[in-house]
Short mmCIF file of N, CA and C in Angstrom, two decimals:
data_model
loop_
_atom_site.label_atom_id
_atom_site.label_comp_id
_atom_site.label_asym_id
_atom_site.label_seq_id
_atom_site.Cartn_x
_atom_site.Cartn_y
_atom_site.Cartn_z
N MET A 1 -64.89 -128.60 -40.27
CA MET A 1 -64.47 -127.19 -41.13
C MET A 1 -63.67 -126.29 -40.15
N THR A 2 -62.90 -125.92 -39.80
CA THR A 2 -61.87 -124.89 -38.97
C THR A 2 -62.22 -123.52 -39.34
N SER A 3 -63.18 -122.55 -38.24
CA SER A 3 -63.03 -121.37 -38.89
C SER A 3 -62.27 -120.21 -38.00
N PRO A 4 -62.24 -119.02 -38.05
CA PRO A 4 -61.64 -118.52 -37.44
C PRO A 4 -62.05 -118.12 -35.97
N GLU A 5 -62.92 -118.39 -35.67
CA GLU A 5 -63.35 -118.43 -34.09
C GLU A 5 -63.33 -119.59 -33.15
N ASN A 6 -62.56 -120.57 -33.85
CA ASN A 6 -62.25 -121.84 -33.40
C ASN A 6 -60.69 -122.01 -33.58
N ILE A 7 -59.50 -120.91 -33.74
CA ILE A 7 -58.69 -121.00 -33.85
C ILE A 7 -58.26 -120.11 -32.50
N VAL A 8 -56.86 -120.89 -32.05
CA VAL A 8 -56.46 -120.09 -30.78
C VAL A 8 -54.87 -119.69 -31.08
N VAL A 9 -54.88 -118.37 -31.06
CA VAL A 9 -53.19 -118.15 -31.44
C VAL A 9 -53.16 -117.08 -30.44
N PRO A 10 -52.17 -117.44 -29.48
CA PRO A 10 -51.53 -116.35 -28.07
C PRO A 10 -50.87 -115.30 -29.03
N GLU A 11 -50.94 -114.31 -28.72
CA GLU A 11 -50.35 -112.86 -29.46
C GLU A 11 -49.04 -113.66 -29.78
N TRP A 12 -48.27 -113.80 -28.97
CA TRP A 12 -46.56 -113.85 -29.08
C TRP A 12 -46.80 -115.02 -30.29
N MET A 13 -47.20 -115.93 -30.51
CA MET A 13 -47.30 -116.94 -31.76
C MET A 13 -47.77 -116.26 -33.10
N GLN A 14 -48.43 -115.33 -32.96
CA GLN A 14 -49.34 -114.72 -34.15
C GLN A 14 -48.37 -114.56 -35.32
N PRO A 15 -47.13 -114.46 -35.33
CA PRO A 15 -46.11 -114.31 -36.21
C PRO A 15 -46.06 -115.46 -37.07
N MET A 16 -45.75 -116.92 -36.00
CA MET A 16 -45.66 -118.14 -36.34
C MET A 16 -47.14 -118.48 -37.44
N TYR A 17 -47.77 -117.85 -36.83
CA TYR A 17 -49.30 -118.14 -37.44
C TYR A 17 -49.53 -117.88 -38.76
N ASP A 18 -48.80 -116.65 -38.89
CA ASP A 18 -49.01 -115.84 -40.17
C ASP A 18 -47.85 -116.38 -41.06
N ALA A 19 -46.34 -116.82 -40.45
CA ALA A 19 -45.56 -117.02 -41.57
C ALA A 19 -45.25 -118.75 -42.00
N HIS A 20 -45.91 -119.50 -40.84
CA HIS A 20 -46.07 -121.09 -41.23
C HIS A 20 -47.71 -121.31 -41.68
N HIS A 21 -48.60 -120.59 -40.96
CA HIS A 21 -49.75 -120.94 -41.39
C HIS A 21 -50.39 -122.50 -40.91
N PHE A 22 -49.78 -122.64 -39.55
CA PHE A 22 -50.74 -123.89 -38.55
C PHE A 22 -51.35 -123.11 -37.58
N ALA A 23 -52.27 -123.50 -37.15
CA ALA A 23 -53.07 -122.84 -35.70
C ALA A 23 -52.40 -123.51 -34.60
N PRO A 24 -51.55 -122.89 -33.73
CA PRO A 24 -51.25 -123.35 -32.39
C PRO A 24 -52.49 -124.14 -31.80
N ALA A 25 -53.59 -123.81 -32.00
CA ALA A 25 -54.42 -124.70 -31.22
C ALA A 25 -55.87 -124.51 -31.92
N VAL A 26 -56.91 -125.39 -32.01
CA VAL A 26 -58.04 -125.51 -32.60
C VAL A 26 -58.87 -126.05 -31.83
N ILE A 27 -60.61 -125.32 -31.72
CA ILE A 27 -61.64 -126.11 -30.76
C ILE A 27 -62.15 -126.79 -31.98
N ASP A 28 -62.20 -128.19 -31.68
CA ASP A 28 -62.83 -129.05 -32.52
C ASP A 28 -64.17 -129.66 -31.35
N GLY A 29 -65.05 -129.24 -31.62
CA GLY A 29 -66.59 -129.55 -30.73
C GLY A 29 -66.24 -129.74 -29.43
N ASP A 30 -66.12 -130.50 -28.61
CA ASP A 30 -65.81 -130.54 -27.25
C ASP A 30 -64.21 -130.87 -26.81
N HIS A 31 -63.36 -130.64 -27.86
CA HIS A 31 -62.17 -130.74 -27.60
C HIS A 31 -61.16 -129.70 -28.06
N LEU A 32 -60.32 -129.14 -27.79
CA LEU A 32 -58.96 -128.29 -27.78
C LEU A 32 -57.85 -129.03 -28.24
N ARG A 33 -57.61 -129.12 -29.64
CA ARG A 33 -56.72 -129.84 -30.24
C ARG A 33 -55.25 -129.17 -30.49
N CYS A 34 -54.24 -128.98 -29.76
CA CYS A 34 -53.27 -128.18 -29.71
C CYS A 34 -52.16 -128.99 -30.73
N SER A 35 -51.55 -128.25 -31.69
CA SER A 35 -50.03 -128.99 -32.16
C SER A 35 -49.35 -128.96 -31.29
N GLY A 36 -48.14 -129.16 -31.60
CA GLY A 36 -46.89 -129.34 -30.61
C GLY A 36 -46.36 -128.51 -30.41
N MET A 37 -46.00 -128.22 -29.15
CA MET A 37 -45.40 -126.89 -28.51
C MET A 37 -44.09 -127.32 -27.87
N MET A 38 -43.11 -126.37 -28.30
CA MET A 38 -42.00 -126.48 -28.05
C MET A 38 -41.41 -125.34 -26.92
N GLY A 39 -40.17 -125.65 -26.30
CA GLY A 39 -39.86 -124.66 -25.10
C GLY A 39 -39.15 -123.34 -25.81
N LEU A 40 -39.90 -122.65 -26.72
CA LEU A 40 -39.88 -121.55 -27.18
C LEU A 40 -39.63 -120.17 -26.51
N ARG A 41 -38.79 -119.35 -26.80
CA ARG A 41 -38.90 -118.01 -25.83
C ARG A 41 -39.83 -117.08 -27.05
N PRO A 42 -40.33 -115.80 -26.67
CA PRO A 42 -41.20 -115.41 -27.44
C PRO A 42 -40.53 -114.58 -28.84
N ASP A 43 -39.02 -114.63 -28.40
CA ASP A 43 -38.38 -114.33 -29.35
C ASP A 43 -38.27 -115.40 -30.52
N LEU A 44 -38.53 -116.61 -30.17
CA LEU A 44 -38.32 -117.71 -31.17
C LEU A 44 -37.22 -118.36 -30.76
N THR A 45 -36.39 -117.87 -29.86
CA THR A 45 -35.11 -118.70 -29.31
C THR A 45 -35.43 -119.69 -28.49
N LEU A 46 -34.60 -121.17 -28.34
CA LEU A 46 -34.32 -122.28 -27.64
C LEU A 46 -33.67 -122.09 -26.37
N PRO A 47 -33.96 -122.33 -25.19
CA PRO A 47 -32.99 -122.41 -24.24
C PRO A 47 -32.04 -123.41 -24.38
N ALA A 48 -30.64 -123.51 -24.14
CA ALA A 48 -29.62 -124.71 -24.60
C ALA A 48 -30.10 -125.58 -23.63
N GLU A 49 -30.73 -125.41 -22.20
CA GLU A 49 -30.31 -126.42 -21.22
C GLU A 49 -31.66 -127.06 -21.15
N PRO A 50 -31.84 -128.70 -21.45
CA PRO A 50 -32.96 -129.51 -21.33
C PRO A 50 -34.50 -129.09 -20.18
N LEU A 51 -33.73 -128.89 -19.38
CA LEU A 51 -34.45 -128.52 -17.87
C LEU A 51 -35.47 -127.32 -18.50
N ALA A 52 -34.92 -126.26 -18.88
CA ALA A 52 -35.22 -125.13 -19.42
C ALA A 52 -36.19 -125.23 -20.32
N GLN A 53 -36.23 -125.96 -21.75
CA GLN A 53 -36.95 -126.22 -22.49
C GLN A 53 -38.09 -126.85 -22.00
N PHE A 54 -37.95 -127.78 -21.43
CA PHE A 54 -39.28 -128.57 -21.01
C PHE A 54 -39.89 -127.69 -19.83
N THR A 55 -39.25 -127.05 -19.30
CA THR A 55 -40.36 -126.33 -18.61
C THR A 55 -41.23 -125.04 -19.20
N LEU A 56 -40.30 -124.22 -20.32
CA LEU A 56 -41.11 -122.99 -20.98
C LEU A 56 -41.94 -124.06 -22.11
N ALA A 57 -42.16 -125.15 -22.70
CA ALA A 57 -42.88 -125.85 -23.27
C ALA A 57 -43.80 -125.94 -22.28
N PHE A 58 -43.91 -126.44 -21.26
CA PHE A 58 -45.19 -126.64 -20.54
C PHE A 58 -45.97 -125.49 -20.19
N GLU A 59 -45.04 -124.19 -19.83
CA GLU A 59 -45.04 -122.80 -19.28
C GLU A 59 -46.29 -122.40 -20.78
N ASN A 60 -45.62 -122.72 -21.99
CA ASN A 60 -46.24 -121.98 -22.97
C ASN A 60 -47.56 -122.61 -23.39
N LEU A 61 -47.57 -124.16 -23.03
CA LEU A 61 -49.05 -124.81 -22.82
C LEU A 61 -49.95 -124.28 -22.29
N ARG A 62 -49.36 -123.87 -20.98
CA ARG A 62 -50.28 -123.30 -19.86
C ARG A 62 -51.15 -122.30 -20.46
N GLY A 63 -50.14 -121.16 -21.24
CA GLY A 63 -50.60 -120.09 -21.92
C GLY A 63 -51.65 -120.15 -23.13
N LEU A 64 -51.14 -121.31 -23.88
CA LEU A 64 -52.40 -121.18 -24.66
C LEU A 64 -53.42 -122.18 -24.08
N LEU A 65 -53.35 -122.74 -23.06
CA LEU A 65 -54.47 -123.71 -22.17
C LEU A 65 -55.32 -121.91 -21.98
N ALA A 66 -55.03 -121.25 -21.51
CA ALA A 66 -55.40 -119.92 -20.71
C ALA A 66 -56.43 -119.38 -21.87
N GLU A 67 -56.00 -119.07 -23.01
CA GLU A 67 -55.93 -118.35 -24.05
C GLU A 67 -57.77 -118.99 -24.34
N ALA A 68 -58.23 -120.40 -24.37
CA ALA A 68 -59.19 -120.82 -24.17
C ALA A 68 -59.89 -120.96 -23.33
N GLY A 69 -59.43 -120.55 -21.83
CA GLY A 69 -60.67 -120.90 -20.68
C GLY A 69 -60.32 -121.94 -20.26
N LEU A 70 -59.09 -122.33 -20.20
CA LEU A 70 -58.85 -124.06 -19.65
C LEU A 70 -57.44 -124.25 -19.18
N THR A 71 -57.64 -124.93 -18.28
CA THR A 71 -56.11 -125.49 -17.75
C THR A 71 -55.61 -126.45 -18.01
N PHE A 72 -54.43 -127.24 -17.19
CA PHE A 72 -54.17 -128.22 -17.42
C PHE A 72 -54.90 -129.47 -16.77
N ALA A 73 -55.91 -129.02 -16.03
CA ALA A 73 -56.68 -130.37 -15.15
C ALA A 73 -57.90 -130.55 -16.47
N ASP A 74 -57.86 -129.89 -17.61
CA ASP A 74 -59.01 -130.41 -18.55
C ASP A 74 -58.10 -131.06 -19.76
N VAL A 75 -56.88 -131.51 -19.38
CA VAL A 75 -56.32 -132.05 -20.42
C VAL A 75 -56.36 -133.60 -20.33
N VAL A 76 -57.14 -134.38 -21.26
CA VAL A 76 -57.12 -135.75 -21.56
C VAL A 76 -56.17 -136.70 -21.99
N ASP A 77 -54.88 -135.54 -22.83
CA ASP A 77 -54.26 -136.83 -23.81
C ASP A 77 -53.21 -135.89 -23.87
N ILE A 78 -51.89 -136.35 -23.77
CA ILE A 78 -50.62 -135.61 -24.00
C ILE A 78 -49.69 -136.68 -24.91
N THR A 79 -49.26 -136.07 -25.73
CA THR A 79 -48.36 -136.91 -26.64
C THR A 79 -46.95 -136.36 -26.76
N SER A 80 -45.54 -136.70 -26.30
CA SER A 80 -44.46 -135.66 -26.25
C SER A 80 -43.32 -136.65 -27.29
N TYR A 81 -42.84 -135.52 -28.12
CA TYR A 81 -41.61 -136.36 -28.94
C TYR A 81 -40.41 -135.57 -28.46
N HIS A 82 -39.54 -136.91 -28.36
CA HIS A 82 -38.60 -136.04 -27.84
C HIS A 82 -36.80 -136.73 -28.72
N VAL A 83 -36.08 -135.59 -28.42
CA VAL A 83 -34.70 -136.12 -28.95
C VAL A 83 -34.10 -136.61 -27.83
N GLY A 84 -33.45 -137.39 -27.56
CA GLY A 84 -32.63 -137.92 -26.32
C GLY A 84 -33.72 -138.75 -25.35
N LEU A 85 -34.53 -139.16 -26.02
CA LEU A 85 -35.97 -139.75 -25.33
C LEU A 85 -35.27 -140.41 -23.88
N GLN A 86 -34.45 -141.49 -23.80
CA GLN A 86 -33.94 -141.96 -22.97
C GLN A 86 -33.15 -141.68 -21.86
N GLN A 87 -32.15 -140.34 -22.21
CA GLN A 87 -31.44 -139.64 -21.48
C GLN A 87 -31.97 -138.69 -20.98
N HIS A 88 -33.49 -138.27 -21.42
CA HIS A 88 -34.16 -136.96 -20.58
C HIS A 88 -35.55 -137.17 -20.05
N ILE A 89 -35.66 -138.50 -20.01
CA ILE A 89 -37.19 -138.52 -19.91
C ILE A 89 -37.71 -138.57 -18.27
N GLN A 90 -36.54 -138.95 -17.43
CA GLN A 90 -36.62 -138.55 -15.83
C GLN A 90 -36.87 -137.32 -15.69
N ALA A 91 -36.01 -136.56 -15.84
CA ALA A 91 -36.36 -134.89 -15.88
C ALA A 91 -37.18 -133.98 -16.53
N PHE A 92 -37.82 -134.83 -17.47
CA PHE A 92 -38.79 -134.32 -18.61
C PHE A 92 -40.33 -134.52 -17.32
N GLY A 93 -40.41 -135.79 -17.17
CA GLY A 93 -41.42 -136.59 -16.48
C GLY A 93 -41.38 -135.99 -14.99
N ALA A 94 -40.25 -135.49 -14.54
CA ALA A 94 -40.41 -134.43 -13.04
C ALA A 94 -40.89 -133.05 -13.39
N VAL A 95 -40.43 -132.31 -14.50
CA VAL A 95 -41.43 -131.26 -15.06
C VAL A 95 -42.68 -131.23 -15.23
N LYS A 96 -42.99 -132.36 -16.23
CA LYS A 96 -44.54 -132.17 -16.11
C LYS A 96 -45.13 -132.42 -14.93
N ASP A 97 -44.68 -133.21 -14.22
CA ASP A 97 -45.36 -133.65 -12.78
C ASP A 97 -45.55 -132.08 -12.20
N GLN A 98 -44.80 -131.20 -12.45
CA GLN A 98 -45.23 -129.70 -11.82
C GLN A 98 -46.32 -129.12 -12.05
N PHE A 99 -47.04 -129.51 -13.49
CA PHE A 99 -47.77 -129.17 -14.22
C PHE A 99 -49.24 -129.67 -14.38
N VAL A 100 -49.08 -131.03 -14.47
CA VAL A 100 -50.24 -131.77 -14.59
C VAL A 100 -50.52 -132.83 -13.21
N ALA A 101 -51.52 -132.74 -12.64
CA ALA A 101 -52.06 -133.62 -11.43
C ALA A 101 -53.01 -134.54 -11.67
N ALA A 102 -52.93 -135.29 -10.42
CA ALA A 102 -53.82 -136.46 -10.79
C ALA A 102 -55.17 -135.63 -10.64
N PRO A 103 -56.61 -136.47 -11.36
CA PRO A 103 -56.03 -137.80 -12.33
C PRO A 103 -55.39 -137.31 -13.60
N PHE A 104 -54.44 -138.08 -14.00
CA PHE A 104 -53.69 -137.84 -14.84
C PHE A 104 -54.26 -138.15 -15.91
N PRO A 105 -53.59 -137.42 -17.65
CA PRO A 105 -54.60 -137.72 -18.57
C PRO A 105 -53.67 -138.70 -18.87
N ALA A 106 -53.94 -139.59 -20.21
CA ALA A 106 -53.35 -140.19 -21.24
C ALA A 106 -51.99 -139.96 -21.41
N TRP A 107 -50.69 -140.19 -21.46
CA TRP A 107 -49.50 -139.93 -22.13
C TRP A 107 -48.76 -140.74 -23.09
N THR A 108 -48.22 -140.44 -23.95
CA THR A 108 -47.55 -140.99 -25.20
C THR A 108 -46.08 -140.52 -25.27
N ALA A 109 -45.23 -140.95 -24.85
CA ALA A 109 -43.53 -140.18 -25.19
C ALA A 109 -43.20 -141.09 -26.46
N VAL A 110 -42.52 -140.57 -27.37
CA VAL A 110 -42.15 -141.04 -28.33
C VAL A 110 -40.73 -140.56 -28.79
N GLY A 111 -39.86 -141.46 -29.29
CA GLY A 111 -38.28 -140.95 -29.52
C GLY A 111 -38.49 -140.55 -30.88
N VAL A 112 -37.46 -139.62 -31.36
CA VAL A 112 -37.36 -139.21 -32.46
C VAL A 112 -35.87 -138.85 -32.82
N THR A 113 -35.31 -138.59 -34.01
CA THR A 113 -34.02 -138.42 -34.34
C THR A 113 -34.06 -136.77 -34.29
N GLU A 114 -34.82 -136.05 -35.04
CA GLU A 114 -35.01 -134.69 -34.53
C GLU A 114 -35.96 -133.66 -34.71
N LEU A 115 -36.09 -132.47 -34.04
CA LEU A 115 -37.51 -131.62 -34.32
C LEU A 115 -36.87 -130.02 -34.92
N ALA A 116 -38.17 -129.61 -35.10
CA ALA A 116 -37.99 -128.21 -35.79
C ALA A 116 -37.03 -127.36 -35.07
N MET A 117 -36.19 -126.36 -35.31
CA MET A 117 -35.46 -125.59 -34.53
C MET A 117 -34.60 -126.19 -33.65
N GLY A 118 -34.09 -127.37 -33.92
CA GLY A 118 -33.28 -127.89 -32.71
C GLY A 118 -34.09 -128.27 -31.60
N ALA A 119 -35.22 -128.63 -31.06
CA ALA A 119 -35.68 -128.61 -29.78
C ALA A 119 -35.53 -130.02 -29.86
N LEU A 120 -35.58 -130.25 -28.08
CA LEU A 120 -35.64 -131.34 -27.57
C LEU A 120 -36.61 -132.16 -27.46
N VAL A 121 -37.79 -131.31 -27.22
CA VAL A 121 -39.09 -131.89 -26.81
C VAL A 121 -39.93 -131.03 -27.75
N GLU A 122 -41.29 -131.83 -28.22
CA GLU A 122 -42.42 -131.25 -28.68
C GLU A 122 -43.81 -131.70 -27.88
N ILE A 123 -44.48 -131.36 -27.62
CA ILE A 123 -45.82 -131.70 -26.83
C ILE A 123 -46.90 -131.18 -27.57
N LYS A 124 -47.84 -132.64 -27.49
CA LYS A 124 -49.05 -132.31 -28.34
C LYS A 124 -49.99 -132.56 -27.34
N ILE A 125 -50.79 -131.99 -26.78
CA ILE A 125 -52.37 -132.17 -25.97
C ILE A 125 -53.34 -132.06 -26.54
N VAL A 126 -54.74 -132.76 -26.10
CA VAL A 126 -55.95 -132.36 -26.38
C VAL A 126 -56.72 -132.07 -24.56
N ALA A 127 -57.20 -131.22 -25.05
CA ALA A 127 -58.20 -131.12 -23.67
C ALA A 127 -59.62 -130.72 -23.90
N ARG A 128 -60.50 -130.70 -22.85
CA ARG A 128 -61.85 -131.01 -23.16
C ARG A 128 -62.31 -129.45 -22.70
N VAL A 129 -63.09 -128.98 -23.83
CA VAL A 129 -63.60 -128.03 -23.60
C VAL A 129 -64.49 -128.06 -22.59
N ARG A 130 -64.72 -127.12 -21.41
CA ARG A 130 -65.63 -127.23 -20.52
C ARG A 130 -67.08 -126.23 -21.22
#
C-alpha cells in the first residue's frame, strides 16, 4: 500500500500530481519506481528539438532521483518509450550515455505511435534504494 511518505514528488511536479493523481515516483521496499518522465520544462511545455527533449527528460529524472537521495548509479532498469524509435535511437543513446555510466542497468526501448503532450520520449526507471 502506498503512503504519503513513500511518494516522491519534486516541487515543480506538484501541480501534475494534484491535477492528474499520479506519483512521479514511489518507494516500494528496496526500490524507487518512477513513472514515465518526459522532457518537460517546469512550465509543462516541451522543447521542439529531439535532443533537447531527451536531455531534459534525463535531467528531470536526475532531479527525481535526487529527491530520494539517489543518483543514476542506483538505477537498475530503464524502459524508454519512443515516437520515431528508429529515427532517434542513436541520438537518444548518446544522451543516455551522458547520464548513465557503467555498470549499465537493464534497458528496454519500445517504439510507440504517440505519447502524452506530443512528447518524443518517455523514460521509466527503477532504482535500488540505499
